[in-house]
Coordinates of C-alpha atoms in Angstrom, one line a residue:
Chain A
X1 CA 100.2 -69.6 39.7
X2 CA 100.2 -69.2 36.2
X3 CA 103.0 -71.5 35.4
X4 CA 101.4 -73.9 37.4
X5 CA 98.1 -73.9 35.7
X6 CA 100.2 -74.1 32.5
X7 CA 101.9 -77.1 33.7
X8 CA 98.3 -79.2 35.4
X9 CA 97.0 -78.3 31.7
X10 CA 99.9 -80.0 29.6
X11 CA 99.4 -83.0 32.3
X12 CA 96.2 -83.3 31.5
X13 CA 96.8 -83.7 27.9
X14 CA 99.5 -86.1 28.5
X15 CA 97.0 -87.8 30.5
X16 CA 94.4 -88.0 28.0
X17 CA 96.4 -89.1 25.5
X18 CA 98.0 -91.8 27.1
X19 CA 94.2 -93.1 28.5
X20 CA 92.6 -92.8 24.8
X21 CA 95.8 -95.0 23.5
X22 CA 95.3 -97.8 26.3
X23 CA 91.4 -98.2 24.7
X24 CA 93.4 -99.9 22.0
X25 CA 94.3 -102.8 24.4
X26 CA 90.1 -103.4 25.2
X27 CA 87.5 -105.6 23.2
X28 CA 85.2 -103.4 21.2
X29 CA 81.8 -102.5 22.8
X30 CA 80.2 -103.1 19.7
X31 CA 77.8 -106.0 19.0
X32 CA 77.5 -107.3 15.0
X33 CA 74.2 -107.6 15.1
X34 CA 73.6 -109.6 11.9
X35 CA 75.6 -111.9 12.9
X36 CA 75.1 -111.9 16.1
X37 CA 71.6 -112.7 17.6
X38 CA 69.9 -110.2 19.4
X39 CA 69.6 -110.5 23.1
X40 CA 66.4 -108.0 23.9
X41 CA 64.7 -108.4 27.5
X42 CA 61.0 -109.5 27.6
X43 CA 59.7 -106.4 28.4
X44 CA 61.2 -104.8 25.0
X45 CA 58.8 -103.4 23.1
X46 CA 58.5 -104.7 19.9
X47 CA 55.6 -106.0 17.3
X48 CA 52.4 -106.3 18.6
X49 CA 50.2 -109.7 19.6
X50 CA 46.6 -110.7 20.6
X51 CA 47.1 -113.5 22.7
X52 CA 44.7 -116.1 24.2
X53 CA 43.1 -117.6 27.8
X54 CA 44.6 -120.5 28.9
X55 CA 41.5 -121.9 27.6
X56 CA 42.0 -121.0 24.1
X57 CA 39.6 -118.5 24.0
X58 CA 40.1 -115.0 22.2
X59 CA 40.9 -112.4 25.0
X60 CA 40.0 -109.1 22.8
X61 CA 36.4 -107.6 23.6
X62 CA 36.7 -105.5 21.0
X63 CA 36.2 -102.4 23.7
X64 CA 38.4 -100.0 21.3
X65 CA 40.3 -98.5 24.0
X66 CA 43.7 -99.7 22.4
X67 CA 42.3 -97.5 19.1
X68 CA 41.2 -94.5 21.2
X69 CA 44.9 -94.4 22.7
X70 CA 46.8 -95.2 19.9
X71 CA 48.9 -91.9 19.3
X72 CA 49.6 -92.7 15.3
X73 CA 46.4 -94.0 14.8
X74 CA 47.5 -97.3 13.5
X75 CA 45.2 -99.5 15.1
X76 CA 41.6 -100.1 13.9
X77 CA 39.1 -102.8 14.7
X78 CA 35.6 -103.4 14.8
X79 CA 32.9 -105.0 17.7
X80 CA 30.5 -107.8 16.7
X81 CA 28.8 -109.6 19.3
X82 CA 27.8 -113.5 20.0
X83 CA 25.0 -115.1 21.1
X84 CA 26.0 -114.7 24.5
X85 CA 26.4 -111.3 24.4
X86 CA 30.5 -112.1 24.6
X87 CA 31.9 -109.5 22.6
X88 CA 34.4 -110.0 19.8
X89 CA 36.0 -108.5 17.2
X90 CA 34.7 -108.8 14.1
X91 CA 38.5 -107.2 12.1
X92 CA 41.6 -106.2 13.9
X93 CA 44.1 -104.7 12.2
X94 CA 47.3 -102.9 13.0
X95 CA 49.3 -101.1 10.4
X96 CA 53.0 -101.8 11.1
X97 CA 54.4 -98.9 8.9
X98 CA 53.2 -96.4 11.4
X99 CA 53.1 -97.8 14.7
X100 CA 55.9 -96.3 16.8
X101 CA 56.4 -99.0 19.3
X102 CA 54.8 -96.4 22.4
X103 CA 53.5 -99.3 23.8
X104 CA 50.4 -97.5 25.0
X105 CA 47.9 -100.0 23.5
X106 CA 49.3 -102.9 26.0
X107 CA 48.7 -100.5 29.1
X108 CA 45.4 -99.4 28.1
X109 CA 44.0 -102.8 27.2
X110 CA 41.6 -104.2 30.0
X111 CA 41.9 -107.8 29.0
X112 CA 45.7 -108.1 28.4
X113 CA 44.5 -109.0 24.9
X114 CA 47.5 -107.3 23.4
X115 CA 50.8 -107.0 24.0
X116 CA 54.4 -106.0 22.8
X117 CA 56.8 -108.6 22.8
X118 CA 60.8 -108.3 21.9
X119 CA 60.6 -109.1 18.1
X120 CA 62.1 -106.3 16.3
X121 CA 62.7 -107.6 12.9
X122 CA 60.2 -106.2 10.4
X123 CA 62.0 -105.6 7.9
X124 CA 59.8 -105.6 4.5
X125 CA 59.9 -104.2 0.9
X126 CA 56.3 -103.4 0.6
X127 CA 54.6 -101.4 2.6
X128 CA 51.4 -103.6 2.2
X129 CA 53.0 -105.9 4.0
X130 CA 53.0 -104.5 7.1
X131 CA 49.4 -104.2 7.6
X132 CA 49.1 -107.1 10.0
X133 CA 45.5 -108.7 10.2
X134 CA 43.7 -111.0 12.9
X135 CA 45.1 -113.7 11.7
X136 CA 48.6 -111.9 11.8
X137 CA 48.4 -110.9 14.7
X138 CA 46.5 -114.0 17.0
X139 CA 48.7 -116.0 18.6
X140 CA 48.0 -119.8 20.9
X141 CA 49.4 -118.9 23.6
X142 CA 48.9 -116.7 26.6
X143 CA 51.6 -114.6 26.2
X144 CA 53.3 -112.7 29.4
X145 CA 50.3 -112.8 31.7
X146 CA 49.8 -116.9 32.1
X147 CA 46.6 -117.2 34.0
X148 CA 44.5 -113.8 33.4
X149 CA 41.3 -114.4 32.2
X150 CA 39.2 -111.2 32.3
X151 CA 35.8 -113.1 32.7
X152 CA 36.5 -114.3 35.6
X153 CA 38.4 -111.5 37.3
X154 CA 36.1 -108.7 36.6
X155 CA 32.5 -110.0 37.3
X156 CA 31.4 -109.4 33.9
X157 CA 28.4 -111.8 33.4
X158 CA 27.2 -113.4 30.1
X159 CA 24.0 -114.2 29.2
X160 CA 23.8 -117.9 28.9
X161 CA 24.9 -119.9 31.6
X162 CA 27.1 -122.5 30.8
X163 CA 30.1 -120.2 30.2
X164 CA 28.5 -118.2 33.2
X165 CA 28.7 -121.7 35.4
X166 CA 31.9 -122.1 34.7
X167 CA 33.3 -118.9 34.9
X168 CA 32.5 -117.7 38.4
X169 CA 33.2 -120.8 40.4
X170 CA 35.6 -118.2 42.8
X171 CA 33.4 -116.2 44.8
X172 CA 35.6 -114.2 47.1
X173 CA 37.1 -111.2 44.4
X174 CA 40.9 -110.5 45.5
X175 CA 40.5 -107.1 46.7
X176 CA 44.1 -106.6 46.9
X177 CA 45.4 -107.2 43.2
X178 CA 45.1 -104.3 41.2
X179 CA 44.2 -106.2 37.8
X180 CA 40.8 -104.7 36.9
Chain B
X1 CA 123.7 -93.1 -29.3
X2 CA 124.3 -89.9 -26.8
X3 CA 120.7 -89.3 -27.9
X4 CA 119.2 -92.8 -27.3
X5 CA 121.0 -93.1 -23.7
X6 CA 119.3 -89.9 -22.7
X7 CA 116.1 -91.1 -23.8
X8 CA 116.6 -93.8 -21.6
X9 CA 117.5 -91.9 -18.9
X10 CA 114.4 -90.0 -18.7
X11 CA 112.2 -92.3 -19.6
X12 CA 113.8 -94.1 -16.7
X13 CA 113.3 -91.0 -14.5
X14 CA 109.9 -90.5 -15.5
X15 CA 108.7 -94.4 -14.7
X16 CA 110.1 -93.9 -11.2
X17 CA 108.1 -90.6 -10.8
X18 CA 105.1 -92.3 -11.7
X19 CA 105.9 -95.1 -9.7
X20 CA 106.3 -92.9 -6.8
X21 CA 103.2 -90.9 -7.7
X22 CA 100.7 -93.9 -7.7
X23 CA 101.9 -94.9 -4.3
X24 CA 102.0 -91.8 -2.5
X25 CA 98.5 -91.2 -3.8
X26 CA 97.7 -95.2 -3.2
X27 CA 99.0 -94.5 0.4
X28 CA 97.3 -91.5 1.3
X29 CA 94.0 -92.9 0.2
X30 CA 94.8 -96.4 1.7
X31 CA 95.5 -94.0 5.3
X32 CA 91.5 -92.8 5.5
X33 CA 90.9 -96.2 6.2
X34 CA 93.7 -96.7 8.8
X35 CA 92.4 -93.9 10.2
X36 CA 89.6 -94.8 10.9
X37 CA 90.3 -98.3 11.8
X38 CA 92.5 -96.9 14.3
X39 CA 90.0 -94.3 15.3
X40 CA 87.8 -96.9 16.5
X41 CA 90.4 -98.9 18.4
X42 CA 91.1 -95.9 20.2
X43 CA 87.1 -95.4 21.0
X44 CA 86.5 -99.2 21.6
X45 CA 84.4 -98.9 18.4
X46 CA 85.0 -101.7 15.4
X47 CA 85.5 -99.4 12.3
X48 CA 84.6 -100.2 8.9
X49 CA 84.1 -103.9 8.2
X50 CA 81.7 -104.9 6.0
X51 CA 83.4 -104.4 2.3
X52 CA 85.9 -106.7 1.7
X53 CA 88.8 -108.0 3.9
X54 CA 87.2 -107.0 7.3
X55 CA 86.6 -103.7 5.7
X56 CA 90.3 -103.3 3.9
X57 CA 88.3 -102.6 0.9
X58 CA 86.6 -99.2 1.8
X59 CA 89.2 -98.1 -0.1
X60 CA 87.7 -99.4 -3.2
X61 CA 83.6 -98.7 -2.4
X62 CA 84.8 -94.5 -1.3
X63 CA 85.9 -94.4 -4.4
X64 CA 83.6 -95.8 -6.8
X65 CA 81.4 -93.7 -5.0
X66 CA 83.6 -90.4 -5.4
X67 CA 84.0 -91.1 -8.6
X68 CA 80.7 -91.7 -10.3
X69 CA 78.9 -88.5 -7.8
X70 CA 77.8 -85.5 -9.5
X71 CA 80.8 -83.1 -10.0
X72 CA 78.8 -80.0 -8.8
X73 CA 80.2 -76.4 -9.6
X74 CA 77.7 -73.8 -7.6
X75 CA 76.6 -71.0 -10.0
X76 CA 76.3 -68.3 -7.6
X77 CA 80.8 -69.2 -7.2
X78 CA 83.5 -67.5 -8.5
X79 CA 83.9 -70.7 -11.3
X80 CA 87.8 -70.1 -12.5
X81 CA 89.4 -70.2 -8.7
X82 CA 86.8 -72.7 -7.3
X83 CA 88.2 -74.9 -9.9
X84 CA 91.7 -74.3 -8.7
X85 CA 92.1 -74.4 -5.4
X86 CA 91.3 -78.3 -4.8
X87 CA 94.6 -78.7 -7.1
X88 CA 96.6 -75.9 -5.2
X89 CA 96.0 -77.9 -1.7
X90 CA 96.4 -81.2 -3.4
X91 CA 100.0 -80.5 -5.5
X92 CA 102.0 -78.5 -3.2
X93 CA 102.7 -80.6 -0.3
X94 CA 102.9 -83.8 -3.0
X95 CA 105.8 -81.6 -4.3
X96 CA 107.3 -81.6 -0.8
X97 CA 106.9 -85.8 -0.7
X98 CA 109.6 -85.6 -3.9
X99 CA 112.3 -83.8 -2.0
X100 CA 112.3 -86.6 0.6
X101 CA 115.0 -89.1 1.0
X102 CA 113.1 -92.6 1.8
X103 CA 116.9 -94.0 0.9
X104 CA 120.1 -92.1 1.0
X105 CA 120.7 -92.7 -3.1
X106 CA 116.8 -92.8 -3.3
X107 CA 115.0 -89.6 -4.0
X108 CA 113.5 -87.6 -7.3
X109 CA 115.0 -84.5 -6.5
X110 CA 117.9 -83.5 -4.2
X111 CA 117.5 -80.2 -3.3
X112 CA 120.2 -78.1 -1.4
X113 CA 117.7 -76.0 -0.3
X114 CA 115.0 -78.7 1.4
X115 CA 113.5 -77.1 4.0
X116 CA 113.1 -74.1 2.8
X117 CA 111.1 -75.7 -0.1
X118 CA 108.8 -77.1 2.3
X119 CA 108.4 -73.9 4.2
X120 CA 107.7 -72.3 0.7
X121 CA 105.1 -75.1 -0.5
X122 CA 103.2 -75.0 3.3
X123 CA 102.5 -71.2 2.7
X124 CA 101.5 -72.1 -0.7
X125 CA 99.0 -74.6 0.5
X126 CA 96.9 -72.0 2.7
X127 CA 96.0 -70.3 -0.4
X128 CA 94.1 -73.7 -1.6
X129 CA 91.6 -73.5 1.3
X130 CA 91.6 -69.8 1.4
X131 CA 90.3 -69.6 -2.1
X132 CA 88.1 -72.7 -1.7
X133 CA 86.4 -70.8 1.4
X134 CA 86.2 -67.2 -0.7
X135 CA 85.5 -68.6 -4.1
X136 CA 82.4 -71.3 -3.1
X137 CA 80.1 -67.6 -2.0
X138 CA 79.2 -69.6 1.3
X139 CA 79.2 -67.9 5.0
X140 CA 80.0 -71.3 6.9
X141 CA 83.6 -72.3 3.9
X142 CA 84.6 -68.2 4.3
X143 CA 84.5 -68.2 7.9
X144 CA 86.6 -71.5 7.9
X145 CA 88.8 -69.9 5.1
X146 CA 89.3 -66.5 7.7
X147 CA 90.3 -69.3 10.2
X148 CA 92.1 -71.3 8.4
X149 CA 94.7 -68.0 7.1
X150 CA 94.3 -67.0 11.7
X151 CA 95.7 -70.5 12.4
X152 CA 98.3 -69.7 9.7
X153 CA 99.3 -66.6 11.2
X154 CA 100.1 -68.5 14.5
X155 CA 102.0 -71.4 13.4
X156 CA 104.5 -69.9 9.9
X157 CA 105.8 -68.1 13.0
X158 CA 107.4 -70.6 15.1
X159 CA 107.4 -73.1 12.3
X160 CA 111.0 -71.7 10.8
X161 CA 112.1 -71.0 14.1
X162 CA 112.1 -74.5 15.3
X163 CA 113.8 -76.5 12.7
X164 CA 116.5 -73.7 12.9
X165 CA 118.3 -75.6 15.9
X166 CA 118.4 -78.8 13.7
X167 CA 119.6 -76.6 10.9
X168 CA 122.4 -75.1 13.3
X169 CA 123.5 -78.9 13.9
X170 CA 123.7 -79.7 10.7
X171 CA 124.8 -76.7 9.0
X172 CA 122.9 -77.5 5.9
X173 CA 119.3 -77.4 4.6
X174 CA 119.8 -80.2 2.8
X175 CA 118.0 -83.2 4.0
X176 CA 120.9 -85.7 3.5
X177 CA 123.2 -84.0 5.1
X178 CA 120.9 -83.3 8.1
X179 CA 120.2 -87.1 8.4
X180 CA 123.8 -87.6 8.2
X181 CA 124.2 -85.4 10.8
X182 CA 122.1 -87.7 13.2
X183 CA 124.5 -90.7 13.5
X184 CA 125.3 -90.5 16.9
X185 CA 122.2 -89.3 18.4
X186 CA 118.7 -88.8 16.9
X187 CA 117.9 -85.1 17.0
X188 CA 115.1 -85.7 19.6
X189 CA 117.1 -85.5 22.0
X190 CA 119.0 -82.6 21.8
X191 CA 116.6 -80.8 20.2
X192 CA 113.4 -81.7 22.7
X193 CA 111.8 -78.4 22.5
X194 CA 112.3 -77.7 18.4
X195 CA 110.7 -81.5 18.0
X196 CA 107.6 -80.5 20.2
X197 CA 106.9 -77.1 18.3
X198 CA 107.7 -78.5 15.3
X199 CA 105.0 -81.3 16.1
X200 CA 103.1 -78.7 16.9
X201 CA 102.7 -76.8 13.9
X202 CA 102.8 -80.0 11.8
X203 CA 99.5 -80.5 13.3
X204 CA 98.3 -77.3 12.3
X205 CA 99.8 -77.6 8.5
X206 CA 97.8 -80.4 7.8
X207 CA 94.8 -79.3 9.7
X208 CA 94.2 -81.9 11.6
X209 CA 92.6 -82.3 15.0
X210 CA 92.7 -80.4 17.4
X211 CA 93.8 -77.9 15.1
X212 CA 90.7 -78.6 12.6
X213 CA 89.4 -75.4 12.6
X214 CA 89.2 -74.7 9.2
X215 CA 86.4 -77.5 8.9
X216 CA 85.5 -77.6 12.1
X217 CA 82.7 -80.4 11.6
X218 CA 80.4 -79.5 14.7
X219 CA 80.3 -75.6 13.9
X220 CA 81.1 -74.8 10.3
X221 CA 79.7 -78.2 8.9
X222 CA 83.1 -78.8 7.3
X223 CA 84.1 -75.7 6.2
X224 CA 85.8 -74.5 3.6
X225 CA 84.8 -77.6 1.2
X226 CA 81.3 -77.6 2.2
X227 CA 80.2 -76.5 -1.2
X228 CA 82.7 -79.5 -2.8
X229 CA 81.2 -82.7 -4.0
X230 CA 82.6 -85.3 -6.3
X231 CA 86.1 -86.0 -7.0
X232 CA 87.3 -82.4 -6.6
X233 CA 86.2 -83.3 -2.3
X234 CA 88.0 -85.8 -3.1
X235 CA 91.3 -83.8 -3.8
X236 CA 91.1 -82.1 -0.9
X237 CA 90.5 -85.1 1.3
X238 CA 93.3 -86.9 0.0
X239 CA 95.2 -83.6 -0.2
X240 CA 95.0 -83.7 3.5
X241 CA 96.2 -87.3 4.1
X242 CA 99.1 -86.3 1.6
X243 CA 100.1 -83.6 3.9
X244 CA 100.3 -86.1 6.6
X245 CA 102.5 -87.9 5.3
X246 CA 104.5 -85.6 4.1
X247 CA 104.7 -83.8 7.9
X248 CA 105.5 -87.2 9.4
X249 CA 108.1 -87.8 6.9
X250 CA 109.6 -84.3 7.5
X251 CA 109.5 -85.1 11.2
X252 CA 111.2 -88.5 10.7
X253 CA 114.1 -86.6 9.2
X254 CA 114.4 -84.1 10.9
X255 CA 114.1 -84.9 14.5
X256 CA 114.3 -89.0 14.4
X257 CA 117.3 -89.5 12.0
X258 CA 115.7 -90.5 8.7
X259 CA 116.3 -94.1 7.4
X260 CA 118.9 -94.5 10.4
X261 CA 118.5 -97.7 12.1
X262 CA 119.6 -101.3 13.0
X263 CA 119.2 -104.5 12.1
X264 CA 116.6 -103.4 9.1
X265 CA 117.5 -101.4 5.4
X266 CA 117.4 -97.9 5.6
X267 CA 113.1 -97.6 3.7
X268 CA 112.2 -100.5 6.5
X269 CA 112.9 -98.0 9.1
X270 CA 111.8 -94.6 7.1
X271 CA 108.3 -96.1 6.8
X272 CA 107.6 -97.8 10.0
X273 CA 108.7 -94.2 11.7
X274 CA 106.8 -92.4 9.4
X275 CA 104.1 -94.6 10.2
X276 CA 104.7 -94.1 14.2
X277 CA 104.0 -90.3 13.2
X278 CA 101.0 -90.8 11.6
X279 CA 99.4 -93.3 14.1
X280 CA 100.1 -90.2 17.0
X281 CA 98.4 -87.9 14.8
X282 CA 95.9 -90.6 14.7
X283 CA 95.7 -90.8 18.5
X284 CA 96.3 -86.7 19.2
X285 CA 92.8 -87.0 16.8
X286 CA 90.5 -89.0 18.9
X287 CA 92.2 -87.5 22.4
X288 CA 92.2 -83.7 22.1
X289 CA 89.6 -81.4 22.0
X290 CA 89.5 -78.6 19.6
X291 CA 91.0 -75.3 21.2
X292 CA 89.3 -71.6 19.8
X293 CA 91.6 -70.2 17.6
X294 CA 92.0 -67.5 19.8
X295 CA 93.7 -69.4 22.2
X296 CA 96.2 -71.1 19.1
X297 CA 97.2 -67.5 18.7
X298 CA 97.9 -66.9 22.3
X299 CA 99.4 -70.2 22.5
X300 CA 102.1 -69.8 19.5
X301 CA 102.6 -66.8 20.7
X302 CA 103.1 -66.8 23.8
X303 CA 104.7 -69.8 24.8
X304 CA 106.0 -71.6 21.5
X305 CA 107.4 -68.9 20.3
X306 CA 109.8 -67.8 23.1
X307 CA 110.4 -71.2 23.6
X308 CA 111.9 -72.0 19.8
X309 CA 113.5 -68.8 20.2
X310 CA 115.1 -69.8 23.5
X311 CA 115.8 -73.5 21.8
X312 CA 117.7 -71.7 19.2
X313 CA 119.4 -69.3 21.5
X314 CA 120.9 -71.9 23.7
X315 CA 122.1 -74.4 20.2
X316 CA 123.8 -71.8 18.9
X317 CA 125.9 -71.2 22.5
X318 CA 126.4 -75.0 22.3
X319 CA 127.8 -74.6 18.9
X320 CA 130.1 -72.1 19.4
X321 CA 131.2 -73.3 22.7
X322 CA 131.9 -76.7 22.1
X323 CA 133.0 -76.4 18.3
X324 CA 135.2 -73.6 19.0

């Protein structure tokens, strides 16, 4: 038994060895990634947006719950409000040198305002530069979510009603989607 | 004019040493990067590749960098020895590399009694990392320095013992005369179990993996030259890559018939089988697991022992049976 144990054990090393020296016939699992372009999915979280209706319009309400989440604190923001009662924010700013990427802020947001998407790159010698404002961080378009608009989802009203007219044309609410 | 054709001689003598010198060092620093290079083949990894030649120029950046770092003597050591011992591992197996024939009329010194030498200067060489890992005052280098003498006591035993059947063959300790010896067949051969033991503790001479204990990286955090920095690591690093080449060499001669070979002069073939030796060192490194050094003791001494014993046993029936 002991011989034979002896023997299954050398094998094994033989075995080993001979497996670890055919690696040397295999392309290298490693991508150059300076050189090579980086192929992240769209659900990669990466630097932070506020993205816009369809419309144009801002989505961000300026409700703070992104803040209030935010595990590093690195969001801060403050609520002004229109004419029409519409509520915007009057600064929004992230500060890149601490956020951690959690992506928390994209699942507490109500509006889809914000999102992550797969840029990674943010490389910079200051740390100054890293404090993204509004301006920073706004983008044109609607980002992952294409048709969302929170105004005419929820059944929020405004006060005047030109934007009221023309948000609520669909009556029926879908009672099935779970978008708030 | 006696006086001027001696001059000549040894000044002649002394460029070839230095000649030799620079190379071996060259080489052995040059083999880090091989290493790993071929380290990362084996692990489907690139290596090194940014400085340089697609990273050939390591070399050149480790160095400026082990140069210019702070040389930093602990005060709490024992100053005198700590300063010593990265020479003691670095010299003595470089010794060994002058003893070797890479030709048959081309060698420093021609010693009658080779092997012995290098069984002398291997015993020697324990003593650098055993006073590295007592002199640095550092529990992690003296508990690689206790393991590093353990793993001595396993393989010094069966290390003689399994060049003896070569020796028998040849009847000679000189390394000429045991390459001559291996005209008609390399002494793998014959000599299968002597080659593997000897292998074996040629592993363990130049600490390398799986026989690492000494600095085993995952437990001791490199033991015995954890409390090294600057060039005097650097000693011992290349000390080790020295003692690589100079256990592949020894293997070359004695168990694959030195600079014997077709087709190809007599270095072409010392080097590339030299370099066969050091690339399965390379490949036992990234295969193996490292073993307890319990189980190296049991191991010499239980099964390589009896079995270079038995090698030996049944070579010297052979001799006298057949040469009779």
């Amino acid at each position: 038994m002991f011989i034979k144990i002896f023997f299954l054990q050398i094998y094994s090393q033989i075995r080993s060895l001979y497996l670890i020296f055919c690696n040397i016939f295999q392309a290298s699992e490693t991508r150059l990634y300076p050189e090579e372009s980086l192929k992240l999915s769209s659900r990669y979280r990466g630097r932070i947006v506020l993205t816009r209706t369809k419309t144009g319009e801002e989505r961000c309400v300026a409700c703070g719950l992104c803040a209030a989440v935010c595990p590093v604190s690195c969001i801060s923001l403050q609520k002004t409000e229109d004419k029409t009662g519409r509520w915007r924010s009057e600064f929004f700013r992230i500060n890149f040198s601490r956020c951690i990427f959690c992506g928390l802020c994209e699942e507490a947001c109500p509006t889809l305002a914000i999102q992550l998407i797969p840029d990674v790159e943010l490389g910079d010698y200051e740390y100054k530069n890293l404090i993204y404002e509004k301006k920073d961080l706004l983008i044109s378009g609607t980002g992952k979510y294409d048709d969302y608009d929170y105004y005419s989802f929820s059944g929020v009203t405004l006060k005047k009603t030109k934007i009221k007219k023309f948000f609520h044309k669909k009556k029926n609410v879908d009672i099935k989607s779970l978008l708030p | 004019m006696i006086f001027f054709s001696i001059l000549t001689n040894f000044l002649y003598k002394f460029f070839i040493i230095f000649i030799v010198l620079i190379c071996i060092i060259f080489c052995a620093s040059m083999l880090s990067i091989v290493e790993r290079k071929f380290l990362a083949y084996f692990q489907n990894r690139i290596g090194p590749n940014r400085v340089g030649w697609n990273g050939w120029l390591q070399l050149l950046a480790d160095g400026i960098k082990i140069l210019f770092k702070e040389d930093w003597i602990p005060p709490f050591s024992d100053q005198y020895i700590f300063c010593i011992a990265p020479l003691i591992s670095f010299l003595t197996l470089l010794f060994v590399l002058f003893t070797i024939p890479i030709k048959k009329n081309f060698f420093i010194v021609d010693l009658n009694i080779g092997i012995l030498f290098f069984f002398m200067m291997t015993s020697i060489s324990v003593y650098g990392i055993l006073l590295a890992g007592w002199s640095s005052q550092n529990k992690y280098s003296l508990l690689g320095a206790i393991r590093a003498s353990a793993q001595m006591l396993s393989y010094e035993i069966f290390l003689g013992l399994s060049t003896m059947g070569v020796i028998a063959q040849s009847g000679s300790f000189n390394l000429i005369k045991i390459i001559n010896s291996q005209k008609i067949i390399w002494n793998v051969i014959p000599q299968f179990f002597g080659f593997i033991t000897f292998f074996i503790a040629i592993l363990a001479i130049c600490h390398r993996h799986p026989f690492d204990q000494p600095e085993s990286e995952q437990e001791l955090s490199d033991g015995y030259h954890i409390e090294y920095s600057g060039m005097k690591f650097g000693m011992f690093f290349i000390g080790e890559y020295i003692s690589m080449i100079t256990g592949a060499s020894m293997i070359t001669i004695l168990f694959f018939g030195g600079g014997n070979g077709p087709i190809f002069p007599e270095y072409v073939w010392f080097i590339l089988k030299t370099f066969f030796c050091i690339l399965f060192f390379i490949l036992c490194r990234a295969s193996l697991p490292r073993p307890k050094y319990i189980h190296v003791m049991k191991f010499s001494w239980r099964i390589c022992l009896p079995l270079t014993l038995l090698n030996l046993f049944f070579t010297a029936f052979f001799i006298l049976y057949f040469k009779k």
